[in-house]
XYZ file of C-alpha atoms in Angstrom:
534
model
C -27.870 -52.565 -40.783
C -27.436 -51.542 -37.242
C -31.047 -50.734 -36.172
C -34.426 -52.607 -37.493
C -37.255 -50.428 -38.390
C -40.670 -50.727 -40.144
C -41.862 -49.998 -43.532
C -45.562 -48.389 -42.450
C -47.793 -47.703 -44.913
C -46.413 -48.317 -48.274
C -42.834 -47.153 -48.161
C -41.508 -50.452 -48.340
C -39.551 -51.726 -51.440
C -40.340 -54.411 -53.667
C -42.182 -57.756 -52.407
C -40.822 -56.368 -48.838
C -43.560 -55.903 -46.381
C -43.189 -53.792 -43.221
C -39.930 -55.583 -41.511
C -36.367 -53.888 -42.176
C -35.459 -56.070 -39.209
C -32.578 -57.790 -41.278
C -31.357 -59.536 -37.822
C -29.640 -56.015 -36.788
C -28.159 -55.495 -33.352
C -31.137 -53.449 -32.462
C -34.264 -54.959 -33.717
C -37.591 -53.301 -35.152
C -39.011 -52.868 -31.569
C -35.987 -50.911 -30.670
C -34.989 -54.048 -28.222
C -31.352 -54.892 -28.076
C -30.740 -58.007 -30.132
C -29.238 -60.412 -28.325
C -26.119 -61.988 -28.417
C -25.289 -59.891 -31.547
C -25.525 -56.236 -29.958
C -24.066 -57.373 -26.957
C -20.890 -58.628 -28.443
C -21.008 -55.490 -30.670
C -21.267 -53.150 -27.384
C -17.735 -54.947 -25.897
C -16.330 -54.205 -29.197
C -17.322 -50.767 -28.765
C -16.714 -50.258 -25.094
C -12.905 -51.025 -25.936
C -12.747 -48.717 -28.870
C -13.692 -45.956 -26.925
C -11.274 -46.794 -23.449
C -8.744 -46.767 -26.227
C -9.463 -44.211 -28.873
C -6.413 -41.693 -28.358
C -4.666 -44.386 -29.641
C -6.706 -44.698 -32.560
C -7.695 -40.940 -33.054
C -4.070 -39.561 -31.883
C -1.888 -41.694 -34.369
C -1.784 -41.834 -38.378
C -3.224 -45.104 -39.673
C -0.180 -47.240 -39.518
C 0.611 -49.913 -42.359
C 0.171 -53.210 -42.008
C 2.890 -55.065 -40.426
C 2.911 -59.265 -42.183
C 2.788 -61.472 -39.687
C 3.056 -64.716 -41.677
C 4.147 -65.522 -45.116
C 0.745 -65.032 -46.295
C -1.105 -61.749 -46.989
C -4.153 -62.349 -44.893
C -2.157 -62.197 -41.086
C -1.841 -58.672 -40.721
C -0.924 -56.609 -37.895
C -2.444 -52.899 -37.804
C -0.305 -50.823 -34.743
C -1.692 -47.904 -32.905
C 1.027 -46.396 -30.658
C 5.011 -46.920 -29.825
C 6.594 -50.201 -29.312
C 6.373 -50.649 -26.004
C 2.834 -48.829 -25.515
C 0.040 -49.838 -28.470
C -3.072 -50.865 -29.084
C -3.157 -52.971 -32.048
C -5.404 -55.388 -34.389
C -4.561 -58.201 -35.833
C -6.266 -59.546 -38.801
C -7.197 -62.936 -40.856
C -8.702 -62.621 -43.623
C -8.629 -66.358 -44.530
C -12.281 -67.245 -44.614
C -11.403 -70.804 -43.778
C -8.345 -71.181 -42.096
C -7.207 -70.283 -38.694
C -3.912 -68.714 -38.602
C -0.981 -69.426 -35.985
C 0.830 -66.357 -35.676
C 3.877 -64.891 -33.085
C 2.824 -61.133 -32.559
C 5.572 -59.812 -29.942
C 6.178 -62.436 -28.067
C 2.882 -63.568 -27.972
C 1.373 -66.586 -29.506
C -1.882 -66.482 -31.076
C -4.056 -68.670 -33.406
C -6.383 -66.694 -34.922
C -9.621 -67.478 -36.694
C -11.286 -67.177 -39.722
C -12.356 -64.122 -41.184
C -11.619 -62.464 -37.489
C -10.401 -59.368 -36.073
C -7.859 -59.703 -32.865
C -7.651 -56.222 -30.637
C -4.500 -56.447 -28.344
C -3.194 -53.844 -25.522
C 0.684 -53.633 -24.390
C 1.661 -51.116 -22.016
C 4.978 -50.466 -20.832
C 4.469 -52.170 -17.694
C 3.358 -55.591 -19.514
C 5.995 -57.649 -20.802
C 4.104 -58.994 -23.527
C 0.449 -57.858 -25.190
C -3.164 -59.010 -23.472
C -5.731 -60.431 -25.873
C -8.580 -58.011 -25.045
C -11.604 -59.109 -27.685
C -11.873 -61.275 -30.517
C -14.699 -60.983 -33.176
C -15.207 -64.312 -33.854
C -14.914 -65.707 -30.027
C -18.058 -65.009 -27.714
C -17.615 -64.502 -24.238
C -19.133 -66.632 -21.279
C -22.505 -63.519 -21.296
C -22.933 -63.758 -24.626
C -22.949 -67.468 -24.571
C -25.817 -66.929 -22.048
C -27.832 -64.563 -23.744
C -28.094 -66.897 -26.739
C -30.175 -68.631 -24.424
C -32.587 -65.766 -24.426
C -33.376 -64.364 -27.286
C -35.953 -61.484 -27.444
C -39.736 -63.029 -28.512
C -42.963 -62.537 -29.141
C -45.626 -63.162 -26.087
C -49.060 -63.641 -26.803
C -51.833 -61.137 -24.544
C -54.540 -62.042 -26.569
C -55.418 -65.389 -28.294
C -58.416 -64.233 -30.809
C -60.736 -61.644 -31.011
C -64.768 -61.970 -30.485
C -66.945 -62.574 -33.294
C -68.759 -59.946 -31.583
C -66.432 -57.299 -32.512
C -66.228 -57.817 -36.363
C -67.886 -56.641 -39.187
C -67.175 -57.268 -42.923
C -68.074 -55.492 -46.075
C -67.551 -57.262 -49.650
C -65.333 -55.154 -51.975
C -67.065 -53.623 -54.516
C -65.436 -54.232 -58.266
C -67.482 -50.987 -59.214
C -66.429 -47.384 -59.749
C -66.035 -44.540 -62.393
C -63.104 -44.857 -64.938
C -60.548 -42.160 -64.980
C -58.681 -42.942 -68.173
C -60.508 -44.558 -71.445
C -57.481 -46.146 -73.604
C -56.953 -48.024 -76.956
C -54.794 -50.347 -75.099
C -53.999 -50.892 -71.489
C -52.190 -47.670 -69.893
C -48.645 -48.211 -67.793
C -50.001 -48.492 -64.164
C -47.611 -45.840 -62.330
C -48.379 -43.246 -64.564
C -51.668 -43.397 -63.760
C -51.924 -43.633 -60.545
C -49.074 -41.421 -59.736
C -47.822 -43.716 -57.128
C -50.885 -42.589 -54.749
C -52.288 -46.280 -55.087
C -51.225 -50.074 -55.384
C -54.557 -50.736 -57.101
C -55.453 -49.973 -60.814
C -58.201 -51.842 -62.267
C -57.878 -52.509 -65.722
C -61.762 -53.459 -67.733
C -62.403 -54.632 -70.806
C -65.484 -55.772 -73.045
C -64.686 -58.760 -75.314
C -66.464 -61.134 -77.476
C -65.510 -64.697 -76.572
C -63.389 -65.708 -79.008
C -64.564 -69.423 -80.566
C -61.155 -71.112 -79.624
C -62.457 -70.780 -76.223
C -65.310 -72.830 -76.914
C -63.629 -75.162 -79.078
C -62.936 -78.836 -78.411
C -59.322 -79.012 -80.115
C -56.928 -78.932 -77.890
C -54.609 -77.005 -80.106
C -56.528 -73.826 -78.654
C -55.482 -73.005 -74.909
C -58.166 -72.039 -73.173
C -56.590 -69.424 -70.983
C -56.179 -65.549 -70.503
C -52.355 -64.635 -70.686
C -51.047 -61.417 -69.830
C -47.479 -60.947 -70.884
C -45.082 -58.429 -69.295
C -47.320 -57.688 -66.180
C -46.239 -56.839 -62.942
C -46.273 -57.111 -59.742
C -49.404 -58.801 -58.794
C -52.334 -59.784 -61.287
C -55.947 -60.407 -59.774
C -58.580 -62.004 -62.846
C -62.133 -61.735 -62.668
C -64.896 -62.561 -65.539
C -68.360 -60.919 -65.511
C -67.218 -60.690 -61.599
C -66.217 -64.141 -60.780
C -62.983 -64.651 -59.156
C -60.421 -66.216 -61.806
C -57.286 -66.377 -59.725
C -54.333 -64.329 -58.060
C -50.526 -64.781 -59.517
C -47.703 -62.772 -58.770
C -44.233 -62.245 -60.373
C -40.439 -62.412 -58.365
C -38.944 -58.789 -56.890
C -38.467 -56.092 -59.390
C -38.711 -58.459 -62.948
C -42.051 -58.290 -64.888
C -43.561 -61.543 -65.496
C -45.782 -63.424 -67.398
C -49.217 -64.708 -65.584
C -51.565 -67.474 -67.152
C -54.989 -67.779 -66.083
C -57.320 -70.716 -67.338
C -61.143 -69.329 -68.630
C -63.666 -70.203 -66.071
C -66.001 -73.653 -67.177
C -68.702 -71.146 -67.495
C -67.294 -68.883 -70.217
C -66.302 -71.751 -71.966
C -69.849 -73.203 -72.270
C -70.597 -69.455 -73.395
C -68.214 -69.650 -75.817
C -69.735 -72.228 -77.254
C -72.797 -68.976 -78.637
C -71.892 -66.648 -81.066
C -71.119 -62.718 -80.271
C -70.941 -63.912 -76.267
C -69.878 -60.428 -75.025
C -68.109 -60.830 -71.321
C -66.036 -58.124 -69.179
C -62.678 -58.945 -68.447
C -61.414 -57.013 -65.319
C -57.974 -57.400 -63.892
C -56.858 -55.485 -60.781
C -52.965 -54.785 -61.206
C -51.189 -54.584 -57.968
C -48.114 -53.083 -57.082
C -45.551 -54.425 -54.172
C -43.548 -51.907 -53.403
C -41.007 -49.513 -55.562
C -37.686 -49.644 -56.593
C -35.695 -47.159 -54.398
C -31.877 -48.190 -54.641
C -31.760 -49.685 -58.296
C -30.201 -47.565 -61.178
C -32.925 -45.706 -63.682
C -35.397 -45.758 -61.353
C -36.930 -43.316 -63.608
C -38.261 -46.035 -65.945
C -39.931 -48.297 -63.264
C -42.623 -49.623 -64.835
C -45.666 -51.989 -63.501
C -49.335 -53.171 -65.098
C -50.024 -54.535 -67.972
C -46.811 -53.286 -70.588
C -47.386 -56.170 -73.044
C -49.538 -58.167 -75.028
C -52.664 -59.940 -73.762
C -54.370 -63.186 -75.608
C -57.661 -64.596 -74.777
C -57.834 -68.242 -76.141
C -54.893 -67.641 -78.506
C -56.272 -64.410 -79.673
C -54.880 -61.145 -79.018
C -57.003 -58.658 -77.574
C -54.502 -56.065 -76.371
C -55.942 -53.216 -78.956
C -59.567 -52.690 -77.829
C -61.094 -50.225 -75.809
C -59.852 -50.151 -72.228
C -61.157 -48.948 -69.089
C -58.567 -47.839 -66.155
C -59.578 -46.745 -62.431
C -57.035 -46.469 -59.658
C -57.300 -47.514 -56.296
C -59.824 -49.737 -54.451
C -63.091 -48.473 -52.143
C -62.841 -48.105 -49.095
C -58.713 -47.362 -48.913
C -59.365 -43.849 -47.274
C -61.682 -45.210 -44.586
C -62.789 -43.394 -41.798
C -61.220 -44.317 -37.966
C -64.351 -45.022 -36.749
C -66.807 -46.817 -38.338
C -69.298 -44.061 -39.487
C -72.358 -46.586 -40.698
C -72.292 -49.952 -39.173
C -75.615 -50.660 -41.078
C -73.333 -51.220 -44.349
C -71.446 -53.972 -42.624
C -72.103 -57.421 -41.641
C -71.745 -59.074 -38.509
C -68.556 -61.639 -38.922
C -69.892 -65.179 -39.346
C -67.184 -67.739 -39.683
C -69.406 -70.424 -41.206
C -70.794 -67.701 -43.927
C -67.220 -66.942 -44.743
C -66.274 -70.127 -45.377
C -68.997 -70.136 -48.504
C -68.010 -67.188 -50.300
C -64.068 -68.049 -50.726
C -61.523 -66.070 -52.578
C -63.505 -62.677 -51.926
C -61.997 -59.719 -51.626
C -63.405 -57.715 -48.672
C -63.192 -55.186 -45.617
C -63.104 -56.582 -42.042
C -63.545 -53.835 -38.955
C -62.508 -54.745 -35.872
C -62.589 -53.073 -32.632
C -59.894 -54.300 -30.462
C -60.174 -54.685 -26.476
C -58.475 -51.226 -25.457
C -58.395 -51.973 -21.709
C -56.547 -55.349 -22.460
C -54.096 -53.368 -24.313
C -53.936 -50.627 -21.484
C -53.033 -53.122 -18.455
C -50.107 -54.300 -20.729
C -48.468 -50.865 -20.283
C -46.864 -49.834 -17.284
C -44.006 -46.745 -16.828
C -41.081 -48.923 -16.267
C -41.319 -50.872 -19.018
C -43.341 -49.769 -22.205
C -45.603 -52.104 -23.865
C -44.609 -53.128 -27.528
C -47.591 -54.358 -29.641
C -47.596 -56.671 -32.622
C -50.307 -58.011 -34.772
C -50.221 -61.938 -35.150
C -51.478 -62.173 -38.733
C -51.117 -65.998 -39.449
C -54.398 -66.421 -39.999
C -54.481 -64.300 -42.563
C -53.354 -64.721 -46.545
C -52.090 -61.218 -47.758
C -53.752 -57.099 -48.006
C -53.368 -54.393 -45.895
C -53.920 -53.198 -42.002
C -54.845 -49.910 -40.876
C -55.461 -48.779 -37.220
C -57.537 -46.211 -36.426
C -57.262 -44.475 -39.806
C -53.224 -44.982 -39.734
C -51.969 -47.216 -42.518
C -49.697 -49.890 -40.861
C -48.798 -51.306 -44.085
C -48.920 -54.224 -46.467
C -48.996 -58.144 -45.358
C -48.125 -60.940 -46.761
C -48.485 -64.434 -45.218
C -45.669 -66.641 -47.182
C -43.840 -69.623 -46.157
C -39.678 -69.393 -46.701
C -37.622 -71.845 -48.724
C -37.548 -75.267 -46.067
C -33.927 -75.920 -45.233
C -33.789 -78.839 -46.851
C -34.155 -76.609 -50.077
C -32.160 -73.952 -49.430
C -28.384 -74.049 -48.572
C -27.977 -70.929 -46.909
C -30.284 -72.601 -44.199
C -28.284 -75.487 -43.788
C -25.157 -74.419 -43.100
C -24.371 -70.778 -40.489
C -21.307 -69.157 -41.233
C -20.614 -65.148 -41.655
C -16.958 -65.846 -42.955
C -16.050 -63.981 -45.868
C -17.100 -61.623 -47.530
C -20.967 -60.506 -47.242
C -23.911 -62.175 -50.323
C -27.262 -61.860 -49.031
C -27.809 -65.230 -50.707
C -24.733 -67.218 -49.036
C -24.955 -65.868 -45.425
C -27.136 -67.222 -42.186
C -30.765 -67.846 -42.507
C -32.894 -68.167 -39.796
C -36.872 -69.506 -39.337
C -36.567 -71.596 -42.536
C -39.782 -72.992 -44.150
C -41.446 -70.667 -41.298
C -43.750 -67.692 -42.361
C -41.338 -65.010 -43.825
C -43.016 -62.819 -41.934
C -46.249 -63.185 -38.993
C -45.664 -60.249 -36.850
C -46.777 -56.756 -37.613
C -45.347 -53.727 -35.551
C -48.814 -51.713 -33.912
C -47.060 -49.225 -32.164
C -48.490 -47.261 -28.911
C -48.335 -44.133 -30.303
C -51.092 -44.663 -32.896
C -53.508 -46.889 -29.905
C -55.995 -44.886 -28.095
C -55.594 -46.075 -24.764
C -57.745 -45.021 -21.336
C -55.892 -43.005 -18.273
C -55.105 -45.181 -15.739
C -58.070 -44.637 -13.134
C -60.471 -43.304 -15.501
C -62.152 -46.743 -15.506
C -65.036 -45.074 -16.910
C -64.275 -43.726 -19.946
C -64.646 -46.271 -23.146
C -61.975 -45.536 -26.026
C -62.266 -47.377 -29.624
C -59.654 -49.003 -31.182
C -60.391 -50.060 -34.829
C -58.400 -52.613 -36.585
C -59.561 -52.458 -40.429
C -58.018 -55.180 -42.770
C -58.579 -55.718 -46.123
C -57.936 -59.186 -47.210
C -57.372 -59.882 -51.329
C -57.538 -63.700 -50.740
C -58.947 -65.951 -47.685
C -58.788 -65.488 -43.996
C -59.697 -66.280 -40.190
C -60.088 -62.949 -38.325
C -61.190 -64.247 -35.634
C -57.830 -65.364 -35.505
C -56.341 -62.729 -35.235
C -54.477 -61.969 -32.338
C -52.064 -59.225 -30.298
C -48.476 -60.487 -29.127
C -46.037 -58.193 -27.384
C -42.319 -57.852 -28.029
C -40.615 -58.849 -25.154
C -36.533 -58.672 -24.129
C -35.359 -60.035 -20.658
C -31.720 -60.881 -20.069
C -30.799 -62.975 -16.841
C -27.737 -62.068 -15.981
C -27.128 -64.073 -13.006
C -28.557 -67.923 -14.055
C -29.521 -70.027 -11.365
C -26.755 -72.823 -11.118
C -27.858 -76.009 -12.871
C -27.984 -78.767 -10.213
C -24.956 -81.422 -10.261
C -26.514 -84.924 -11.458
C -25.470 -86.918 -8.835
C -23.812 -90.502 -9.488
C -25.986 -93.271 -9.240
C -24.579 -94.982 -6.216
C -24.317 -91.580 -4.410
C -26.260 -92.875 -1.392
C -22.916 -95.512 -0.762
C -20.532 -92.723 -1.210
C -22.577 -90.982 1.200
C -23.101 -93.732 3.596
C -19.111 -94.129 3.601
C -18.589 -90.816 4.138
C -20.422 -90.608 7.028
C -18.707 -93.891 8.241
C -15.593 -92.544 7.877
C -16.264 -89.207 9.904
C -17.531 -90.849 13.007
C -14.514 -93.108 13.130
C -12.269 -89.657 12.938
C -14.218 -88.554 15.850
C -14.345 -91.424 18.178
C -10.043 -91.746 17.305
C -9.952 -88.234 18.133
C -12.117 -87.856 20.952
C -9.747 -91.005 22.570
C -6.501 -89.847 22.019
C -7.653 -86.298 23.950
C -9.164 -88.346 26.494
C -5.739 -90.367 27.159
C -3.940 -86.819 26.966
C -5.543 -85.346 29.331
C -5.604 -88.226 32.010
C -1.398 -88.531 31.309
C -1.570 -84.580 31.875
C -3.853 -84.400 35.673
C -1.081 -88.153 36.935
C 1.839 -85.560 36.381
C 0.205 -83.027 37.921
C -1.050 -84.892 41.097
C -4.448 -85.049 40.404
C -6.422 -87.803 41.560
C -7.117 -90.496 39.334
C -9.899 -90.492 36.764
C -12.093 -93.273 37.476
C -13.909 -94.394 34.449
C -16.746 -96.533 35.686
C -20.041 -96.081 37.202
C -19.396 -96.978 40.812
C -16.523 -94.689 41.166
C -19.137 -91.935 40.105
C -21.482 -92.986 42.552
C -18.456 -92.371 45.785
């Protein structure tokens, strides 16, 4: 992958939220990645100072240059005027090789590019793809980042509206309906509703009867609520269905305990993302494909109730009736956990404007940390799903333990980087979808609107804007010498020792000159006071 990119809206593929970065030599932002693109730019600066080698000459065959297959020599040109590369393909061994009178030891898994003219006597070593060069070296030092602008938003400028569970059925079934044909891919959301009797097993004491509401063959995301209190959230892993186990609220158990207890079941089925490179593609499949038990009882064939999508996903960009909304209260929030809802928030456009300037274009991210998972639009435009989890800890995962890109490429055996960090915290905003004010025009307010919907728990007072930033030193100040600890003697010596060179020196021209003016007649020079005084 040689450029990053982002996955707005919901084009992204399974349990992949907006990030393509994939650590490419350009990164989502469109900011060179450093060290990587810069040691992939002296790569290509060479291929092109030397491509009528390349693009004038057949591909030659590979010339051994040990006793083993993976030393191989690949010659563009004539004998005494080439460019050539020399490979090992050993992804553990360095290889010592003699290449035309030049000695080499080449690296693992590596890629040697060599130049012989006919005016050199033997071939320069001009790049190496496993060897980084003193400016590389430095730029690992400065990797591109994130930079805070803004460290919350006010409480001031956020509203909230509680989902609403309620809505008009499309589809009336015997049995639960395959998600993706009914929503026709327009939606994540399809709420699936059902009336049951409690069964008795729930409110039985034996423990023989598992009190909990299993859903078999569901994907990708499962959301349980009875009579319209939250049961729980489970998910399954990439593109496999899964099973998800829920355990029946206390309350329906103690109405269990009645006969004929009639309660609605309703259980919003959630897509991540579709398959888009997999084979049969055709038959993707999410929602609830298999059998569902309530207590041990099946209650798959029933009369079923389906409705895609959720209210509110089309919302306006501004906020039309701010008399439906609540003001944001943190403290109120924190009593009504595991609520789906709507936050609005208007962001600070002038903050945003002063970040811009023409030399260097502003590149806005949302910090969602504070946040659990749902989706973000601004200003009407859908910026796409997040999804707030932690990656595997190092100390669980080997790939994060041990950094080496020899041999050949598994996702699942190369480099990882930010282990047990948040997969992903960043969300691309870019300018072009901001409403921003004319510089000078002081005057005129503009609206940004932020609108998140949040399936779980949140801060969004929290949240906050960072901007992608990229800035290579090229020159680094030299690091100051640490001086020996008895410097001030060395010094002291020094200084010593250059006096006495001065006073011998200044004595022996003294004495030379004096010999000189006798020889020449002169009178005498008289070296003490009174003789001055005459």
């Amino acid at each position: 992958m040689y450029h990053g990119g982002t996955n707005f809206g919901r084009t992204s593929g399974p349990f992949i939220m907006t990030s393509y970065d994939y650590d490419g030599f350009i990164d989502e932002y469109g900011l060179e990645n450093w060290p990587k693109y810069l040691h992939l730019q002296a790569l290509h600066r060479l291929l092109l100072e030397h491509e009528q080698f390349i693009t004038g000459n057949d591909v030659p065959k590979s010339i051994k240059l040990t006793d083993s297959d993976a030393a191989a020599a690949y010659v563009y040109g004539t004998d005494s005027d080439y460019f050539a590369f020399l490979i090992n393909s050993d992804s553990s061994n360095s290889i010592k090789i003699k290449f035309d009178g030049l000695k080499q030891q080449l690296p693992p898994w590596s890629v040697t590019l060599v130049r012989r003219s006919k005016q050199d006597k033997q071939p320069n070593v001009l790049y190496n793809t496993a060897q980084l060069s003193k400016l590389i070296k430095r730029a690992q030092r400065h990797p591109a980042r994130f930079e805070t602008i803004s460290s919350g938003l006010s409480t001031d400028n956020i509203r909230w509206h509680p989902l609403s569970q309620a809505g008009v059925p499309t589809i009336t079934a015997k049995r639960p309906v395959e998600q993706i044909s009914v929503t026709d891919d327009k939606t994540d959301y399809l709420w699936y509703r059902t009336n049951v009797s409690l069964p008795a097993e729930c409110g039985s004491l034996d423990a023989a009867h598992a009190k909990t509401l299993v859903l078999h063959d569901a994907g990708d995301v499962a959301t349980v609520y009875f009579n319209g209190e939250f049961v729980g959230m489970q998910h399954g892993q990439q593109d496999r269905l899964a099973t998800f186990t829920f355990a029946v609220p206390p309350s329906m158990l103690r109405l269990g305990k009645e006969n004929n207890t009639e309660v609605e079941i309703s259980i919003l089925s959630q897509t991540l993302g579709m398959a888009h490179n997999q084979r049969n593609m055709e038959s993707y499949s999410r929602g609830l494909l298999g059998a569902i038990t309530l207590c041990g009882r099946d209650i798959t064939k029933g009369k079923w109730e389906m409705q895609p999508g959720l209210e509110g996903e089309h919302l306006p960009a501004h906020l039309q009736d701010t008399h439906a909304w609540e003001r944001y209260d943190p403290e109120q929030q924190l009593a009504r956990p595991q609520q789906m809802r709507w936050y609005a928030i208007e962001l600070d456009s002038q903050m945003l404007a002063e970040q811009a300037s023409d030399d260097e274009p502003a590149r806005y991210a949302i910090d969602m940390a504070s946040m659990s998972k749902g989706h973000i639009w601004i200003n009407g435009v859908h910026l796409g799903r997040y999804w707030l989890r932690r990656a595997p800890a190092a100390s669980d995962y080997a790939p994060c333990r041990k950094c080496t890109y020899n041999g050949a490429f598994h996702p699942d055996q190369m480099c990882r980087q930010h282990c047990g960090e948040l997969s992903q915290r960043y969300y691309h905003l870019p300018r072009s979808y901001l409403r921003l004010p004319k510089s000078g025009d002081g005057s005129a307010r503009v609206h940004n609107m932020l609108y998140v919907l949040e399936e779980l728990d949140g801060h969004p007072e929290h949240i906050s804007i960072a901007q992608r930033i990229s800035k290579l030193p090229l020159q680094e100040p030299e690091q100051p010498r640490e001086r020996p600890r008895c410097s001030w003697l060395l010094g002291t010596l020094a200084t010593v020792c250059g006096a006495a060179v001065l006073v011998g020196a200044g004595t022996l021209l003294f004495k030379a000159l004096k010999q000189w003016r006798e020889r020449r007649g002169y009178s005498r020079i008289h070296t003490d006071d009174s003789s001055l005084a005459e």
